mmCIF file of C-alpha atoms in Angstrom:
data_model
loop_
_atom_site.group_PDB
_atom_site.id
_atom_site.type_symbol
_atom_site.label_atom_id
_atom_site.label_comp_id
_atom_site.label_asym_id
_atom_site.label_seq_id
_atom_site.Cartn_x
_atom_site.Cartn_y
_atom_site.Cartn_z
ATOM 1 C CA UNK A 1493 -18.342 -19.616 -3.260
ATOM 2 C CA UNK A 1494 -18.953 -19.434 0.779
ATOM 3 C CA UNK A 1495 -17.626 -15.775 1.923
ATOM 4 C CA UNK A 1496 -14.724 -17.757 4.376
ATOM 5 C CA UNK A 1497 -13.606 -19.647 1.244
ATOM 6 C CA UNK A 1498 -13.631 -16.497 -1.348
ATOM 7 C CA UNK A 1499 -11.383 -14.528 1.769
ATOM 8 C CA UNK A 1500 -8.951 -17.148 2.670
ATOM 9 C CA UNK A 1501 -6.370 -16.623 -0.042
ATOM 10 C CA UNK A 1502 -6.990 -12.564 1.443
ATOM 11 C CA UNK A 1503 -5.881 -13.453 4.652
ATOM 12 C CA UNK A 1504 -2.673 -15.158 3.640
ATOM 13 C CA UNK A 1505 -1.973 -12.746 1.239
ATOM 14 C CA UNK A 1506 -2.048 -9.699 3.837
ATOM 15 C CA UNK A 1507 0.607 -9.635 6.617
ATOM 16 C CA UNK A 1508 -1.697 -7.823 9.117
ATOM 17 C CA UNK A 1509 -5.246 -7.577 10.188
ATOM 18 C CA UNK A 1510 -7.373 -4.051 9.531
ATOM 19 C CA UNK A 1511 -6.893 -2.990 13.627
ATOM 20 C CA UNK A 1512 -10.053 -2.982 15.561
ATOM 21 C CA UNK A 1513 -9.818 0.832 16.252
ATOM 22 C CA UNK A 1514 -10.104 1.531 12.471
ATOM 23 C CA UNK A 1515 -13.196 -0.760 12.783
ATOM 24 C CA UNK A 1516 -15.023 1.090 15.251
ATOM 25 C CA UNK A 1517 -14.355 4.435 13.619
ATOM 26 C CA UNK A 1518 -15.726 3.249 10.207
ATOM 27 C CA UNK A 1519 -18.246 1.830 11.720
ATOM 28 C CA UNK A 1520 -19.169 5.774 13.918
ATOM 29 C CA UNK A 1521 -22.262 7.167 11.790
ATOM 30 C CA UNK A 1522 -20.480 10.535 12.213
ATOM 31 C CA UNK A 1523 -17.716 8.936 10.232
ATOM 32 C CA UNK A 1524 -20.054 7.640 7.324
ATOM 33 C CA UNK A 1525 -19.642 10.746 4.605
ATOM 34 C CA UNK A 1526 -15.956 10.824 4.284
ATOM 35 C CA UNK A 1527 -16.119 6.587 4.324
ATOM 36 C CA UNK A 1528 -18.210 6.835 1.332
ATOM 37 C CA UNK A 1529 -16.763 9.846 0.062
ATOM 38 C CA UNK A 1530 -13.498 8.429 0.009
ATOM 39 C CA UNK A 1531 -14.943 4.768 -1.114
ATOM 40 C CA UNK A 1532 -16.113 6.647 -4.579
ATOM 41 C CA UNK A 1533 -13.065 8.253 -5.134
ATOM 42 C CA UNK A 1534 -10.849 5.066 -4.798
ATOM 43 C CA UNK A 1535 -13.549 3.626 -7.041
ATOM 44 C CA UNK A 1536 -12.125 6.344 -10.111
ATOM 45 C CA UNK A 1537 -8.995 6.126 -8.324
ATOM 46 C CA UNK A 1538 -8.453 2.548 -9.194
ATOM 47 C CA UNK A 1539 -10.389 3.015 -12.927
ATOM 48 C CA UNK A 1540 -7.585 5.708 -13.635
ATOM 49 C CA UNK A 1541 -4.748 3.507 -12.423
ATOM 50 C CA UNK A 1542 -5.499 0.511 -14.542
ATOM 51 C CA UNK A 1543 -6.380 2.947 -17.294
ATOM 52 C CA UNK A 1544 -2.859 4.520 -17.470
ATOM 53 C CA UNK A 1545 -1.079 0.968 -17.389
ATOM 54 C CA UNK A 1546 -2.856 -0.135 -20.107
ATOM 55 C CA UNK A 1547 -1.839 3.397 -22.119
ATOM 56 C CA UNK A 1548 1.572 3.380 -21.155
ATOM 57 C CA UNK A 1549 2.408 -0.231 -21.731
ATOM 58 C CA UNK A 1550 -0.138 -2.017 -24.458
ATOM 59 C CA UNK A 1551 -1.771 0.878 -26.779
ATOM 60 C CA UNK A 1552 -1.341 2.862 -29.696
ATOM 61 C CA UNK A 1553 -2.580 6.553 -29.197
ATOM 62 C CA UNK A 1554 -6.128 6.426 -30.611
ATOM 63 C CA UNK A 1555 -7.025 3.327 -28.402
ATOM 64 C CA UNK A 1556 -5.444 5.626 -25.492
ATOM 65 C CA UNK A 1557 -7.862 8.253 -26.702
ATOM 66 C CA UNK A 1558 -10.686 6.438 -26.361
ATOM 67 C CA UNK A 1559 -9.892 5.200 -23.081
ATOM 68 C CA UNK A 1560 -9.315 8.802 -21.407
ATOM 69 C CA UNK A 1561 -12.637 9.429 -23.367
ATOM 70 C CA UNK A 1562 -14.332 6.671 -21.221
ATOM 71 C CA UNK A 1563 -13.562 8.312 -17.872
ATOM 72 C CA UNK A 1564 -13.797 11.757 -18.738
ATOM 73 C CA UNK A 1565 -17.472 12.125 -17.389
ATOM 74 C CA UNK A 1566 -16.428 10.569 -14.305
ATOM 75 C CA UNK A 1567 -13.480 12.558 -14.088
ATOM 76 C CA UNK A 1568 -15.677 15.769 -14.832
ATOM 77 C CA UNK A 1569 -17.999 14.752 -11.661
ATOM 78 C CA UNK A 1570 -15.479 14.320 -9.110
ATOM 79 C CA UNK A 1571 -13.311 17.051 -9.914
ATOM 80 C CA UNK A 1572 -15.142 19.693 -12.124
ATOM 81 C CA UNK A 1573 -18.944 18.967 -10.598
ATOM 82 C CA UNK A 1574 -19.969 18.525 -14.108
ATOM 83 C CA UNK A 1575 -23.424 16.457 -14.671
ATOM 84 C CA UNK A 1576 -25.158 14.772 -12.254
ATOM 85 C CA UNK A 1577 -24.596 11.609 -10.852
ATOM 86 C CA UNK A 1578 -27.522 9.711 -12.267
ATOM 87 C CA UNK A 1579 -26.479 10.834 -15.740
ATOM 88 C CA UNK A 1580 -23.423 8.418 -14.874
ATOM 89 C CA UNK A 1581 -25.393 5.647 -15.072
ATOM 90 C CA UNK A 1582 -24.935 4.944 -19.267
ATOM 91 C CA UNK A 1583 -21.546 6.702 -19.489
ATOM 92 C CA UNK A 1584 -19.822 3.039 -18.400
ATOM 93 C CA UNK A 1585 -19.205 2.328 -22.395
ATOM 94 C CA UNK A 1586 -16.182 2.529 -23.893
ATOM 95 C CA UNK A 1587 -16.238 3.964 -27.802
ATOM 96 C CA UNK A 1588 -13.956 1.307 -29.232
ATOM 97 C CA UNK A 1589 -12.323 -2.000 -29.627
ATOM 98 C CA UNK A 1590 -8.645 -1.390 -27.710
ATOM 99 C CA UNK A 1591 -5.955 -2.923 -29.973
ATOM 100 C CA UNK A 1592 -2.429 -3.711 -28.318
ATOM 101 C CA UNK A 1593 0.647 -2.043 -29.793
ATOM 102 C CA UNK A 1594 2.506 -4.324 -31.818
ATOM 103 C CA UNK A 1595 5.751 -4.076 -30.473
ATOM 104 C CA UNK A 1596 3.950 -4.154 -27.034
ATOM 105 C CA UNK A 1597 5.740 -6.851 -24.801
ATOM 106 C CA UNK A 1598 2.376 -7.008 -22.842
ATOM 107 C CA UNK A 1599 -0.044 -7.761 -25.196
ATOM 108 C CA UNK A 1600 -3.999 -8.632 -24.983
ATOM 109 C CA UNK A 1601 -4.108 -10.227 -21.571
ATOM 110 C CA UNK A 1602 -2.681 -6.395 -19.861
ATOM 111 C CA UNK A 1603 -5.212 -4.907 -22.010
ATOM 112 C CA UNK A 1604 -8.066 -7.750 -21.117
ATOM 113 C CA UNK A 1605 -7.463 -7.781 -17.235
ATOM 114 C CA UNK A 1606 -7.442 -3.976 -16.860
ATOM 115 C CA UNK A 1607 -10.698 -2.981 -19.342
ATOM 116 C CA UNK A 1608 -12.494 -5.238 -17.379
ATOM 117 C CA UNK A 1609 -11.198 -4.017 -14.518
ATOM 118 C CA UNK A 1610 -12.084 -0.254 -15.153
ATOM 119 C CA UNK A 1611 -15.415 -1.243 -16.525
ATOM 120 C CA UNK A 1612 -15.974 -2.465 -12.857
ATOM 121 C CA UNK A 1613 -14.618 -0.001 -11.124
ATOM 122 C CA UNK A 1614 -16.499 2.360 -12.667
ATOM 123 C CA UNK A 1615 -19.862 0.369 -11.996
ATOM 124 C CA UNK A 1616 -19.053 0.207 -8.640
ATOM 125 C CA UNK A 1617 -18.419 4.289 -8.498
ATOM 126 C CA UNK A 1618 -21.944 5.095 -9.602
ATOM 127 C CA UNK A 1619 -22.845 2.504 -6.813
ATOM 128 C CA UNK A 1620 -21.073 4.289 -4.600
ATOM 129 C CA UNK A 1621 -23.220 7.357 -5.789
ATOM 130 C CA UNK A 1622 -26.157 5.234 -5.178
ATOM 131 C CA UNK A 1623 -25.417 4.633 -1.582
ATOM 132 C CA UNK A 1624 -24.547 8.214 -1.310
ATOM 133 C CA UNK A 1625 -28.197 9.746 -2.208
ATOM 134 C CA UNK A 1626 -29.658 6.569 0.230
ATOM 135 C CA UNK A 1627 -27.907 8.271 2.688
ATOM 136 C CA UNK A 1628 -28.360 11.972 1.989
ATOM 137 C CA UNK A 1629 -24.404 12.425 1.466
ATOM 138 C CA UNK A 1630 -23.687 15.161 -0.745
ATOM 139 C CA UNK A 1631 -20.308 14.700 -2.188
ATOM 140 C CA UNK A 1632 -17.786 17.251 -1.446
ATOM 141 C CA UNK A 1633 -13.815 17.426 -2.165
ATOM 142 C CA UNK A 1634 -11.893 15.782 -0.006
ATOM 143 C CA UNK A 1635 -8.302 15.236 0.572
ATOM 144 C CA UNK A 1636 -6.675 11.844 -0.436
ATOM 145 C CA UNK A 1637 -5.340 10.071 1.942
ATOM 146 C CA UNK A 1638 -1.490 8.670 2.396
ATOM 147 C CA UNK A 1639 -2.075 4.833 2.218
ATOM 148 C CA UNK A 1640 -1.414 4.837 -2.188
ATOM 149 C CA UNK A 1641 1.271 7.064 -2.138
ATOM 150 C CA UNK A 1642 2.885 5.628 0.642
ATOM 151 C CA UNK A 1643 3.110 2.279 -1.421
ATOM 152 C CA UNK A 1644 3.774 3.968 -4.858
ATOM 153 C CA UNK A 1645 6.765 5.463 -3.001
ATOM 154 C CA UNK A 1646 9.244 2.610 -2.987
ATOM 155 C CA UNK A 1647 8.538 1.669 -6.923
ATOM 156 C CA UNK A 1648 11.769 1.122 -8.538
ATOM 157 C CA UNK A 1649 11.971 3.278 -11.631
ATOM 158 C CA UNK A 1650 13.161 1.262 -13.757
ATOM 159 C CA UNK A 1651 11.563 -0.797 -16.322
ATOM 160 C CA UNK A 1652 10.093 -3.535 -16.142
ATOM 161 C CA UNK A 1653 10.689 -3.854 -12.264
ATOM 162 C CA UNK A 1654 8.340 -0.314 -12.438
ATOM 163 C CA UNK A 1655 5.491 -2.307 -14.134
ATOM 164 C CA UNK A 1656 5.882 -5.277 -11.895
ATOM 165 C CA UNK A 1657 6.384 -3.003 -8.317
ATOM 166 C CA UNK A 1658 2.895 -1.078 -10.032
ATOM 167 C CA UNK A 1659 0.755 -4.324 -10.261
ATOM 168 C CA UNK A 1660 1.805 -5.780 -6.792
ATOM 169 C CA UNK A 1661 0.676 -2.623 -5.270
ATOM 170 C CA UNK A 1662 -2.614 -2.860 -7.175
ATOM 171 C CA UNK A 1663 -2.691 -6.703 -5.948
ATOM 172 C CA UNK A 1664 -2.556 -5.118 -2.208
ATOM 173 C CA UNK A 1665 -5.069 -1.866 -2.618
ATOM 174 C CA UNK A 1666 -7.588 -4.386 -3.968
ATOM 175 C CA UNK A 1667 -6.809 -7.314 -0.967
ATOM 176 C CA UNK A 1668 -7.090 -4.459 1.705
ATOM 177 C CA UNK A 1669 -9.982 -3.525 0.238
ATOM 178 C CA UNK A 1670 -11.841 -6.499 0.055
ATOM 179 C CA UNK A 1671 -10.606 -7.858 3.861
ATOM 180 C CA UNK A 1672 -12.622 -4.103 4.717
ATOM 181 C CA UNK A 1673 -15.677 -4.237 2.997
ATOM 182 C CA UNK A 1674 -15.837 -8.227 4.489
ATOM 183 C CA UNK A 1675 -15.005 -6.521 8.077
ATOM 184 C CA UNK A 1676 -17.541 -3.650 7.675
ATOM 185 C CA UNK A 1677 -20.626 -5.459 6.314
ATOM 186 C CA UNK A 1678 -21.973 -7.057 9.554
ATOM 187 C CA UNK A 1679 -21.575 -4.156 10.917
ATOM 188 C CA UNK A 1680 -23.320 -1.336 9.067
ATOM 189 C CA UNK A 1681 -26.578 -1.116 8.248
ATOM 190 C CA UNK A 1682 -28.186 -3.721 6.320
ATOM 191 C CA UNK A 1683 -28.304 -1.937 2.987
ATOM 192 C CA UNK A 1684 -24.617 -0.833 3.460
ATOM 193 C CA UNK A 1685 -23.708 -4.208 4.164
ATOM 194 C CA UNK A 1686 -25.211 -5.773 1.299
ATOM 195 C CA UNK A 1687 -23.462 -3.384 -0.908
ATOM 196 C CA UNK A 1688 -20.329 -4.315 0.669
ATOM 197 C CA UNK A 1689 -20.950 -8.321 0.516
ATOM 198 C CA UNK A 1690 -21.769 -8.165 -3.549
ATOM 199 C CA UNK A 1691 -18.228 -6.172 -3.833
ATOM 200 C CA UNK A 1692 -16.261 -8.824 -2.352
ATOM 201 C CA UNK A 1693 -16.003 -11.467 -5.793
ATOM 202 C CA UNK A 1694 -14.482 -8.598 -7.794
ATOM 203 C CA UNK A 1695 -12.600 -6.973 -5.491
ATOM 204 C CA UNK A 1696 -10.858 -10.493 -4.615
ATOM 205 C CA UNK A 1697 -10.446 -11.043 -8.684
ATOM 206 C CA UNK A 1698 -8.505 -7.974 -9.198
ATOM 207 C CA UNK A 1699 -6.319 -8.890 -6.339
ATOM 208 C CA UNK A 1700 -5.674 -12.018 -8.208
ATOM 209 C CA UNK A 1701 -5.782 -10.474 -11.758
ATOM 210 C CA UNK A 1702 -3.102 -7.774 -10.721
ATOM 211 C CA UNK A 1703 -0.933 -10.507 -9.089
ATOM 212 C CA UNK A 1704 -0.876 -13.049 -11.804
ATOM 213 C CA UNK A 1705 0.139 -9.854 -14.298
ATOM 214 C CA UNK A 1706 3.063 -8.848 -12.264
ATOM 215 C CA UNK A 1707 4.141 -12.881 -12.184
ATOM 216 C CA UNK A 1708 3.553 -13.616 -16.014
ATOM 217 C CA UNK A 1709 5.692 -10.125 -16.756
ATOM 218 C CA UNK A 1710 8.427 -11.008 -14.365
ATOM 219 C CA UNK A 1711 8.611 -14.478 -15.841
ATOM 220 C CA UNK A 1712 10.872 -15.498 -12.371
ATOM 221 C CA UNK A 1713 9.843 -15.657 -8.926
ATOM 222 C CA UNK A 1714 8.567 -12.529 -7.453
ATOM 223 C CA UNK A 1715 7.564 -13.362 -3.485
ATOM 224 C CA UNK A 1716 10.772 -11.551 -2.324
ATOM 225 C CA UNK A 1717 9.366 -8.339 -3.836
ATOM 226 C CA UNK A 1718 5.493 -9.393 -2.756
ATOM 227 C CA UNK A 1719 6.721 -9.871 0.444
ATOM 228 C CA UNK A 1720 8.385 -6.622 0.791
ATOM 229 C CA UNK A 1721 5.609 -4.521 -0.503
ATOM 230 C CA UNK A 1722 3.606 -6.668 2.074
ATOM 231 C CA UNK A 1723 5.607 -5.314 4.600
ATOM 232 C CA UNK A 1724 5.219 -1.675 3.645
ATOM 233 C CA UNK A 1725 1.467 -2.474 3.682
ATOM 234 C CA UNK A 1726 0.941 -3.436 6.964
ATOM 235 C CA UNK A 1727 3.558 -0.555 8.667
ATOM 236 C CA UNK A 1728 0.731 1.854 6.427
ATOM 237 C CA UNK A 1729 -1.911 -0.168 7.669
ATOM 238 C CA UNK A 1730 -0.789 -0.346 11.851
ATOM 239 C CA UNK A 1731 0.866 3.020 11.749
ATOM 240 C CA UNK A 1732 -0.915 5.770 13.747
ATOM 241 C CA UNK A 1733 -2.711 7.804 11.294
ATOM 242 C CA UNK A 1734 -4.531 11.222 12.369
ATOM 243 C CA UNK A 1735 -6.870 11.412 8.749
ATOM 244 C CA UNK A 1736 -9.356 8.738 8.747
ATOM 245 C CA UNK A 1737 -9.974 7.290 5.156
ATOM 246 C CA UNK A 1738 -10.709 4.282 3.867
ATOM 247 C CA UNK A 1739 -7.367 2.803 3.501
ATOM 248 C CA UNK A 1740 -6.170 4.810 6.722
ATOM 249 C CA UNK A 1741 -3.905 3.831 9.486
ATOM 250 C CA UNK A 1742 -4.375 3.469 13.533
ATOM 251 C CA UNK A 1743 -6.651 6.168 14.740
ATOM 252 C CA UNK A 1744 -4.754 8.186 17.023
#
């Protein structure tokens, strides 16, 4: 699929543009550790998120297990500088089938969607890694930034509007993230670029996957609440923001 084609539904999806400024600030050399930096941890980031939906809404404990077993060794990089990174490279397995709860409301489809999901996201992370040690970036704690939390923040707390709220964020992360990486590749260096490019297909999948989720669990129509969490996406997006990340605001 043509790169215009696979962004289109992107574009109409988001309600605002990634600003030029942010552009040219991602694009500053000087900027490029804390771009990647933050890149891999959005990578777990996003592994972790679709990991806990799946626990909380579709699996019995041992399948839960297992799947907080699959990211430990990630988990134990990133936060506990356990391992090295190229020892990530056959740690993407997870132990066991994952079996749906039977009085789960959710079922396979959750638990389908979101393995696959993790399984990329964490593929992509030791990518990440990869570009990291082409670079000579070392990676070093950072602190997150305030683009997630500031769209967590108006999920309603009560189920299954929590659920639903949950996966249209996810639907946005993954849509902002792919309209960057398509912004950023012709204008990085060639390797970086390419990287970038062959994220695009799953990155745009997810956006879909996460969207058709919080429509099928909803079971009515849902654009009022898209629409408003596209709204508090672009304020996060166009708002002056004075810690550049990867999701970050204006540059001030």
């Amino acid at each position: 699929m043509p790169i215009q084609k696979l962004l289109e539904p992107i574009s109409n999806f988001l309600k605002c543009e990634t600003p030029n400024q942010w552009i040219a600030e991602a694009i500053n050399k000087d900027n490029l550790p804390v771009l990647l930096i933050d890149h891999l941890v959005c990578e777990l980031k996003a592994a972790q998120s679709a990991m806990f939906l799946i626990r909380k809404y579709a699996v019995d404990k041992e399948s839960g297990d297992a799947l907080l077993g699959w990211l430990k060794p990630f988990e134990q990089f990133i936060y506990c500088k356990e391992g090295t990174w190229q020892e990530l490279a056959n740690k993407n397995k997870l132990s066991k089938s994952i079996i749906p709860k039977s009085n789960s409301p959710y079922g396979q489809e959750l638990i389908d969607k979101m393995v696959l999901l993790i399984k990329e996201e964490l593929h992509h992370f030791y990518q990440v890694l990869e570009m990291m040690n082409e670079y000579e970036i070392e990676y070093k704690h950072i602190t997150p930034g305030r683009y997630a939390k500031g769209m967590l923040r108006h999920v309603k707390t009560h189920e299954p509007e929590t659920l639903i709220d949950k996966l249209i964020c996810g639907a946005y992360i993954e849509a902002r993230s792919c309209e960057r990486f398509a912004k950023l590749a012709p204008l990085v260096d060639k390797k970086l670029g390419e990287f970038y490019l062959s994220l695009l297909r799953s990155e745009a999948r997810h956006y879909q996957d996460y969207l058709t989720l919080a429509e099928d669990i909803a079971g009515t129509d849902i654009t009022e609440r898209i629409d408003y969490f596209g709204d508090v996406e672009a304020e996060l997006i166009l708002a002056l923001d004075d810690d550049f990340k990867f999701h970050s605001g204006m540059p001030k």
